[in-house]
XYZ file of N, CA and C in Angstrom:
564
model
N 0.832 -1.192 0.009
C 0.003 -0.048 -0.002
C 0.908 1.243 -0.040
N 0.472 2.241 -0.769
C 1.177 3.534 -0.766
C 0.538 4.456 0.168
N 1.356 4.920 1.023
C 0.930 5.819 2.129
C 1.466 7.165 2.183
N 1.746 7.676 1.011
C 2.206 9.194 1.092
C 1.346 10.114 1.922
N 0.024 10.041 1.720
C -0.887 10.940 2.363
C -2.015 10.049 2.548
N -2.553 9.984 3.754
C -3.697 9.213 4.235
C -4.760 10.271 4.684
N -6.076 9.782 4.339
C -7.121 10.637 4.857
C -7.157 10.635 6.379
N -7.777 11.719 6.973
C -8.001 11.639 8.342
C -8.962 10.585 8.782
N -8.796 10.102 9.834
C -9.691 9.100 10.545
C -11.070 9.673 10.566
N -12.034 8.793 10.327
C -13.481 9.140 10.175
C -14.376 7.952 10.554
N -15.746 8.393 10.778
C -16.819 7.381 10.853
C -18.044 8.021 10.362
N -19.056 7.204 9.979
C -20.307 7.822 9.403
C -20.188 8.392 8.135
N -18.991 8.037 7.266
C -18.755 8.326 5.904
C -19.264 7.354 4.937
N -19.037 7.541 3.750
C -19.451 6.585 2.678
C -18.212 6.304 1.896
N -18.183 5.089 1.405
C -17.182 4.402 0.528
C -17.871 3.788 -0.656
N -17.781 4.255 -1.860
C -18.585 3.751 -3.018
C -17.731 3.440 -4.143
N -17.851 2.175 -4.647
C -17.135 1.858 -5.997
C -17.698 2.727 -7.075
N -16.794 3.589 -7.615
C -17.148 4.397 -8.702
C -16.817 4.030 -10.237
N -15.743 3.178 -10.160
C -15.219 2.529 -11.417
C -14.446 1.401 -11.000
N -14.127 0.527 -11.923
C -13.253 -0.772 -11.489
C -12.121 -0.243 -11.006
N -11.838 -0.763 -9.721
C -10.561 -0.356 -9.029
C -10.529 0.993 -8.412
N -11.642 1.674 -8.315
C -11.609 3.177 -7.738
C -12.703 3.381 -6.874
N -12.344 3.643 -5.636
C -13.353 3.775 -4.544
C -13.391 5.316 -4.150
N -14.452 6.010 -4.065
C -14.740 7.384 -3.531
C -14.964 7.367 -2.086
N -14.305 8.138 -1.315
C -14.767 8.186 0.033
C -15.063 9.648 0.467
N -16.293 9.851 1.017
C -16.826 11.130 1.239
C -17.369 11.398 2.649
N -17.043 12.635 3.089
C -17.618 12.988 4.442
C -17.365 12.193 5.719
N -18.317 12.268 6.622
C -18.240 11.681 7.844
C -17.838 12.461 8.917
N -17.868 11.879 10.138
C -17.354 12.564 11.390
C -15.902 12.369 11.607
N -15.158 13.461 11.807
C -13.652 13.369 12.089
C -13.539 13.483 13.717
N -12.288 13.704 14.040
C -12.045 13.683 15.529
C -12.859 14.867 16.141
N -12.965 16.186 15.561
C -13.674 17.317 16.192
C -14.571 17.964 15.138
N -14.878 17.216 13.976
C -15.711 17.979 12.986
C -16.391 17.017 12.144
N -17.402 17.611 11.393
C -18.083 16.880 10.399
C -17.248 17.345 9.014
N -16.957 16.291 8.185
C -16.118 16.556 7.167
C -16.783 16.674 5.751
N -16.279 17.424 4.749
C -16.903 17.423 3.379
C -15.806 17.096 2.485
N -14.620 16.432 2.799
C -13.514 16.170 1.875
C -13.860 14.862 1.131
N -13.217 14.745 -0.084
C -13.206 13.569 -0.843
C -11.771 12.959 -1.101
N -11.900 11.694 -1.029
C -10.612 10.891 -1.170
C -10.916 9.753 -2.199
N -9.893 9.250 -2.975
C -10.051 8.264 -3.810
C -9.063 7.149 -3.347
N -9.548 5.972 -3.356
C -8.815 4.885 -3.015
C -8.576 3.927 -4.300
N -7.453 3.841 -4.894
C -7.182 3.263 -6.177
C -6.677 1.803 -5.684
N -7.428 0.749 -6.051
C -6.922 -0.550 -5.623
C -6.788 -1.539 -6.977
N -5.733 -2.387 -6.686
C -5.452 -3.216 -7.934
C -4.707 -4.384 -7.423
N -4.376 -5.356 -8.531
C -3.558 -6.361 -8.103
C -2.274 -6.150 -7.929
N -1.382 -6.937 -7.386
C 0.049 -6.508 -7.137
C 0.703 -6.772 -8.489
N 1.948 -6.266 -8.567
C 2.804 -6.480 -9.694
C 3.012 -8.046 -10.012
N 3.095 -8.739 -8.869
C 3.322 -10.350 -9.166
C 2.192 -10.920 -10.001
N 0.870 -10.442 -9.612
C -0.297 -10.962 -10.097
C -0.296 -10.495 -11.695
N -0.008 -9.191 -11.755
C -0.103 -8.711 -13.234
C 1.032 -9.555 -14.087
N 2.181 -9.940 -13.466
C 3.166 -10.631 -14.280
C 2.582 -11.930 -14.581
N 1.905 -12.790 -13.729
C 1.327 -13.949 -13.940
C 0.178 -14.055 -14.914
N -0.484 -12.707 -15.088
C -1.448 -12.768 -16.185
C -2.925 -13.097 -15.752
N -3.046 -13.652 -14.440
C -4.309 -14.110 -13.898
C -4.675 -13.203 -12.942
N -5.676 -12.233 -13.223
C -6.091 -11.121 -12.391
C -7.411 -11.548 -11.853
N -8.007 -12.811 -12.223
C -9.338 -13.148 -11.668
C -9.310 -13.447 -10.190
N -8.396 -13.796 -9.617
C -8.256 -14.064 -7.914
C -6.783 -13.576 -7.659
N -6.668 -12.181 -7.493
C -5.343 -11.814 -7.094
C -5.083 -12.246 -5.673
N -3.742 -12.606 -5.407
C -3.171 -12.967 -4.234
C -3.056 -11.830 -3.100
N -2.910 -10.826 -3.717
C -2.754 -9.595 -2.741
C -3.281 -8.309 -3.608
N -3.692 -7.280 -2.876
C -4.146 -6.063 -3.513
C -3.146 -4.871 -3.124
N -2.867 -4.120 -3.993
C -2.217 -2.893 -3.773
C -3.243 -1.729 -3.787
N -2.792 -0.825 -3.088
C -3.735 0.357 -2.782
C -2.989 1.661 -2.842
N -3.734 2.899 -3.230
C -3.091 4.023 -2.970
C -4.113 5.177 -2.943
N -3.940 5.927 -1.772
C -4.880 7.179 -1.455
C -4.539 8.285 -2.388
N -5.617 8.715 -2.793
C -5.380 10.043 -3.694
C -6.352 11.152 -3.199
N -5.750 12.317 -3.001
C -6.524 13.489 -2.774
C -6.918 14.245 -4.041
N -8.042 14.178 -4.564
C -8.226 14.798 -6.027
C -8.539 16.317 -5.854
N -8.196 16.874 -6.955
C -8.683 18.229 -7.222
C -10.231 18.240 -7.310
N -10.709 19.232 -6.622
C -12.364 19.351 -6.583
C -12.837 20.386 -7.361
N -13.864 20.142 -8.227
C -14.430 21.237 -9.025
C -15.854 21.286 -8.720
N -16.626 22.508 -8.978
C -17.930 22.528 -8.636
C -18.309 22.756 -7.266
N -19.567 23.082 -6.969
C -20.005 23.476 -5.649
C -20.199 22.231 -4.897
N -19.338 21.963 -3.802
C -19.482 20.748 -3.000
C -20.577 20.693 -2.140
N -20.993 19.580 -1.487
C -22.111 19.650 -0.594
C -21.402 20.123 0.751
N -22.243 20.530 1.756
C -21.832 21.033 2.951
C -21.393 19.706 3.715
N -20.495 19.871 4.671
C -20.208 18.688 5.524
C -21.368 17.894 5.986
N -21.113 16.600 6.012
C -22.193 15.647 6.578
C -21.769 14.293 6.895
N -22.569 13.653 7.669
C -22.202 12.251 7.929
C -23.502 11.381 7.957
N -23.370 10.058 7.999
C -24.641 9.304 7.806
C -25.499 9.556 6.582
N -24.943 10.126 5.433
C -25.616 10.293 4.240
C -25.628 9.001 3.453
N -26.113 8.936 2.212
C -25.878 7.803 1.242
C -25.056 8.227 0.093
N -24.395 7.335 -0.497
C -23.632 7.674 -1.770
C -23.785 6.382 -2.515
N -24.390 6.555 -3.606
C -24.983 5.473 -4.511
C -24.383 5.605 -5.855
N -23.662 4.638 -6.600
C -23.253 4.776 -7.840
C -24.453 4.489 -8.801
N -24.592 5.479 -9.772
C -25.715 5.356 -10.879
C -24.996 5.196 -12.103
N -24.980 4.160 -12.846
C -24.323 4.030 -14.081
C -24.790 5.169 -15.022
N -23.820 5.775 -15.653
C -23.934 6.907 -16.696
C -24.228 8.218 -16.071
N -24.281 8.370 -14.734
C -24.644 9.654 -13.941
C -23.499 9.969 -13.060
N -23.115 9.017 -12.222
C -21.931 9.220 -11.266
C -22.412 8.665 -9.832
N -21.947 9.271 -8.786
C -22.295 8.907 -7.413
C -23.242 9.900 -6.908
N -24.436 9.436 -6.508
C -25.435 10.408 -6.019
C -25.393 10.307 -4.446
N -25.103 11.504 -3.878
C -24.865 11.680 -2.566
C -26.197 12.362 -1.943
N -26.842 11.850 -1.042
C -28.198 12.357 -0.638
C -28.162 12.292 0.973
N -28.653 13.375 1.415
C -29.031 13.537 2.904
C -27.931 13.636 3.723
N -28.061 13.066 4.964
C -26.975 12.919 5.979
C -27.258 14.012 6.977
N -26.419 13.944 8.199
C -26.527 14.816 9.185
C -25.472 16.030 9.107
N -26.044 17.182 9.420
C -25.280 18.369 9.572
C -24.587 18.489 10.944
N -23.674 19.295 10.996
C -22.993 19.331 12.490
C -23.966 19.741 13.468
N -25.058 20.453 13.185
C -26.066 20.753 14.184
C -26.948 19.740 14.660
N -27.018 18.524 13.806
C -27.810 17.359 14.200
C -29.009 17.400 13.321
N -29.216 18.327 12.443
C -30.299 18.390 11.630
C -29.964 17.515 10.318
N -31.073 16.990 9.764
C -30.828 16.066 8.664
C -30.879 16.996 7.316
N -29.899 16.728 6.354
C -29.955 17.277 4.928
C -31.078 16.789 4.232
N -31.501 17.468 3.180
C -32.464 16.957 2.175
C -32.034 17.151 0.818
N -30.735 17.518 0.563
C -30.337 18.047 -0.727
C -29.451 16.620 -1.311
N -29.357 16.703 -2.813
C -28.608 15.637 -3.418
C -27.647 16.277 -4.266
N -26.547 15.617 -4.437
C -25.395 15.994 -5.409
C -24.838 14.785 -6.205
N -24.444 15.149 -7.401
C -23.802 14.114 -8.236
C -22.290 14.287 -8.115
N -21.457 13.312 -7.726
C -20.166 13.294 -7.983
C -19.568 12.594 -9.124
N -18.753 13.144 -9.910
C -18.167 12.527 -11.162
C -16.769 12.525 -11.034
N -16.088 11.350 -11.213
C -14.638 11.331 -11.261
C -14.245 11.660 -12.757
N -13.638 12.732 -12.920
C -13.246 13.204 -14.274
C -12.103 12.301 -14.830
N -12.098 12.005 -16.168
C -11.007 11.334 -16.780
C -9.681 11.825 -16.443
N -8.765 10.993 -16.183
C -7.486 11.494 -15.875
C -6.769 11.814 -17.153
N -6.123 13.111 -17.085
C -5.409 13.532 -18.295
C -4.226 12.653 -18.514
N -3.912 12.432 -19.869
C -2.805 11.599 -20.230
C -1.436 12.344 -20.114
N -1.221 12.853 -19.046
C 0.077 13.477 -18.703
C 0.675 12.826 -17.471
N 2.083 12.699 -17.573
C 2.730 12.078 -16.236
C 2.451 13.025 -15.078
N 2.095 12.280 -13.994
C 1.671 13.126 -12.743
C 0.425 14.055 -12.879
N -0.345 13.807 -13.784
C -1.608 14.673 -13.857
C -2.419 14.284 -12.704
N -2.928 15.288 -11.934
C -3.788 15.053 -10.868
C -5.086 14.561 -11.081
N -5.744 13.634 -10.157
C -6.993 13.261 -10.387
C -8.032 14.351 -10.010
N -9.209 14.340 -10.785
C -10.137 15.510 -10.477
C -11.497 14.918 -10.210
N -12.246 15.471 -9.399
C -13.669 15.144 -9.251
C -14.569 16.588 -9.467
N -15.757 16.235 -9.954
C -16.665 17.230 -10.230
C -17.988 17.159 -9.401
N -18.391 18.109 -8.708
C -19.615 18.107 -7.991
C -20.708 18.902 -8.685
N -21.901 18.370 -8.646
C -22.959 19.205 -9.323
C -24.268 19.017 -8.426
N -24.896 20.148 -7.881
C -26.054 20.030 -7.349
C -27.182 19.279 -7.973
N -28.016 18.352 -7.493
C -28.875 17.704 -8.276
C -30.258 17.819 -7.789
N -30.552 18.891 -6.820
C -31.973 18.960 -6.491
C -32.000 18.730 -4.876
N -33.269 18.679 -4.387
C -33.394 18.368 -3.002
C -34.824 17.725 -2.941
N -35.017 17.065 -1.896
C -36.144 16.299 -1.450
C -36.899 16.987 -0.406
N -38.236 16.912 -0.321
C -38.962 17.554 0.798
C -38.869 16.743 2.177
N -38.343 15.507 1.857
C -38.182 14.655 3.122
C -36.654 14.660 3.641
N -36.329 15.313 4.448
C -34.721 15.188 4.911
C -34.551 13.954 5.658
N -33.381 13.407 5.602
C -33.108 12.026 6.259
C -31.730 11.908 6.325
N -31.308 10.963 7.411
C -29.891 10.448 7.643
C -29.983 9.323 8.159
N -28.971 8.520 7.913
C -28.862 7.167 8.436
C -29.792 6.117 7.694
N -30.273 6.568 6.496
C -31.077 5.813 5.732
C -30.294 4.846 4.666
N -30.881 4.026 4.035
C -30.108 3.129 3.100
C -30.642 3.708 1.635
N -29.756 3.365 0.664
C -30.093 3.631 -0.813
C -29.809 2.546 -1.671
N -30.643 2.229 -2.657
C -30.317 1.325 -3.807
C -30.731 1.733 -5.018
N -30.208 1.393 -6.172
C -30.490 1.859 -7.376
C -30.916 0.746 -8.120
N -32.149 0.822 -8.872
C -32.673 -0.217 -9.665
C -32.561 0.410 -11.050
N -31.938 -0.167 -11.962
C -31.794 0.322 -13.304
C -32.979 0.682 -14.121
N -34.023 0.003 -13.744
C -35.360 0.323 -14.592
C -36.288 1.250 -13.891
N -36.078 1.249 -12.509
C -37.069 2.096 -11.634
C -36.590 3.321 -11.149
N -35.267 3.288 -10.651
C -34.689 4.619 -10.062
C -33.944 4.373 -8.755
N -33.640 5.303 -8.129
C -32.945 5.377 -6.903
C -33.886 5.356 -5.723
N -33.859 4.576 -4.821
C -34.801 4.438 -3.615
C -33.876 4.708 -2.529
N -34.709 5.593 -1.535
C -34.119 5.869 -0.287
C -35.038 5.347 0.834
N -34.531 4.604 1.660
C -35.426 3.920 2.657
C -35.100 4.139 4.014
N -36.098 4.493 5.033
C -35.856 4.744 6.355
C -34.954 6.006 6.665
N -34.385 5.815 7.811
C -33.594 7.017 8.313
C -34.120 7.636 9.405
N -33.715 8.810 9.697
C -34.118 9.645 10.659
C -34.093 11.207 10.261
N -34.825 12.011 10.965
C -34.719 13.342 10.724
C -34.981 14.026 12.209
N -34.657 15.331 12.254
C -34.990 16.058 13.685
C -35.917 17.195 13.421
N -36.657 17.321 14.235
C -37.745 18.621 14.087
C -37.045 19.763 14.581
N -37.683 21.020 14.229
C -37.242 22.271 14.841
C -36.976 22.317 16.152
N -37.806 21.527 16.873
C -37.918 21.492 18.299
C -36.852 20.565 18.872
N -36.119 19.900 18.075
C -35.064 19.008 18.476
C -35.418 17.585 18.671
N -36.683 17.084 18.340
C -37.254 15.846 18.558
C -36.736 14.950 17.369
N -36.112 13.797 17.509
C -35.676 12.779 16.520
C -37.035 12.100 16.152
N -37.227 11.965 14.828
C -38.245 11.215 14.124
C -37.601 10.194 13.220
N -38.057 8.989 13.496
C -37.439 7.885 12.778
C -38.470 7.403 11.686
N -37.785 7.456 10.435
C -38.762 7.178 9.174
C -38.882 5.683 8.929
N -40.007 5.404 8.624
C -40.309 3.857 7.955
C -40.790 3.976 6.648
N -40.706 5.284 5.850
C -41.071 5.253 4.556
C -39.943 5.170 3.589
N -40.256 5.491 2.296
C -39.197 5.322 1.325
C -39.527 6.491 0.208
N -38.658 7.121 -0.437
C -38.825 7.944 -1.454
C -38.030 7.474 -2.606
N -38.492 7.871 -3.836
C -37.864 7.253 -4.970
C -37.491 8.442 -6.118
N -36.444 8.246 -6.586
C -35.820 9.233 -7.655
C -35.911 8.349 -9.051
N -36.699 8.858 -9.773
C -36.856 8.231 -11.301
C -35.495 8.428 -11.998
N -35.152 7.419 -12.718
C -33.992 7.282 -13.682
C -34.161 8.404 -14.818
N -35.389 8.277 -15.357
C -35.704 9.215 -16.506
C -35.401 10.556 -16.286
N -35.530 11.169 -14.969
C -35.377 12.490 -14.715
C -33.996 12.944 -15.063
N -33.121 12.168 -14.926
C -31.714 12.595 -15.306
C -31.622 12.702 -16.961
N -32.373 11.808 -17.578
C -32.243 11.774 -18.963
C -33.018 12.877 -19.639
N -34.083 13.335 -19.017
C -34.950 14.453 -19.645
C -34.335 15.868 -19.121
N -33.868 15.790 -17.765
C -33.727 17.176 -17.288
C -32.262 17.319 -16.800
N -31.311 16.466 -17.310
C -29.963 16.723 -16.885
C -29.670 16.146 -15.457
N -29.107 17.013 -14.551
C -28.980 16.645 -13.229
C -30.169 16.812 -12.298
N -31.108 17.632 -12.823
C -32.419 17.800 -11.958
C -33.178 16.344 -11.723
N -33.465 16.306 -10.570
C -34.103 15.066 -10.126
C -35.680 15.171 -9.924
N -36.348 14.049 -10.335
C -37.751 14.083 -10.078
C -38.064 13.311 -8.917
N -38.524 13.593 -7.840
C -38.877 12.949 -6.649
C -40.266 12.569 -6.649
N -40.536 11.101 -6.186
C -41.788 10.543 -6.202
C -42.245 10.356 -4.715
């Protein structure tokens, strides 16, 4: 493993496979703060496995942490959000807890931009706000169904009075909304 620079320790973050061998890590609680940083973890077979030519079951993996350049308006710091890969769109980040304990209701799309074909070219990621839902939530689960859309299930939110409300509902984001309206989402 290459350890030139490591991300700060965290919990309540997400780690999402965004491309073969590339995992994006976003947000979470750090030692004294809620974070809004992005890290990439590039994993792959060892040089020995590459030399043998059989990469179907590598004996060991190598990894490298990358701090990418960030473009676009990033989401505010959050933890207990969801981050779901949607083919042809990117990684959709939704909801999560703000430092105040209130739940977010916004969604963003994170895209890992193609690496320039230049030696030591930096990795770059692009954020784009993708709308908001009228039902804020954190600690929920999310799953993408290619023919139906992105489903967000359960979680919790906090009222203005500070009371925690646990959700047993689900909301859905239709796939076609991206195709018809770019990054604008259609909530159901």
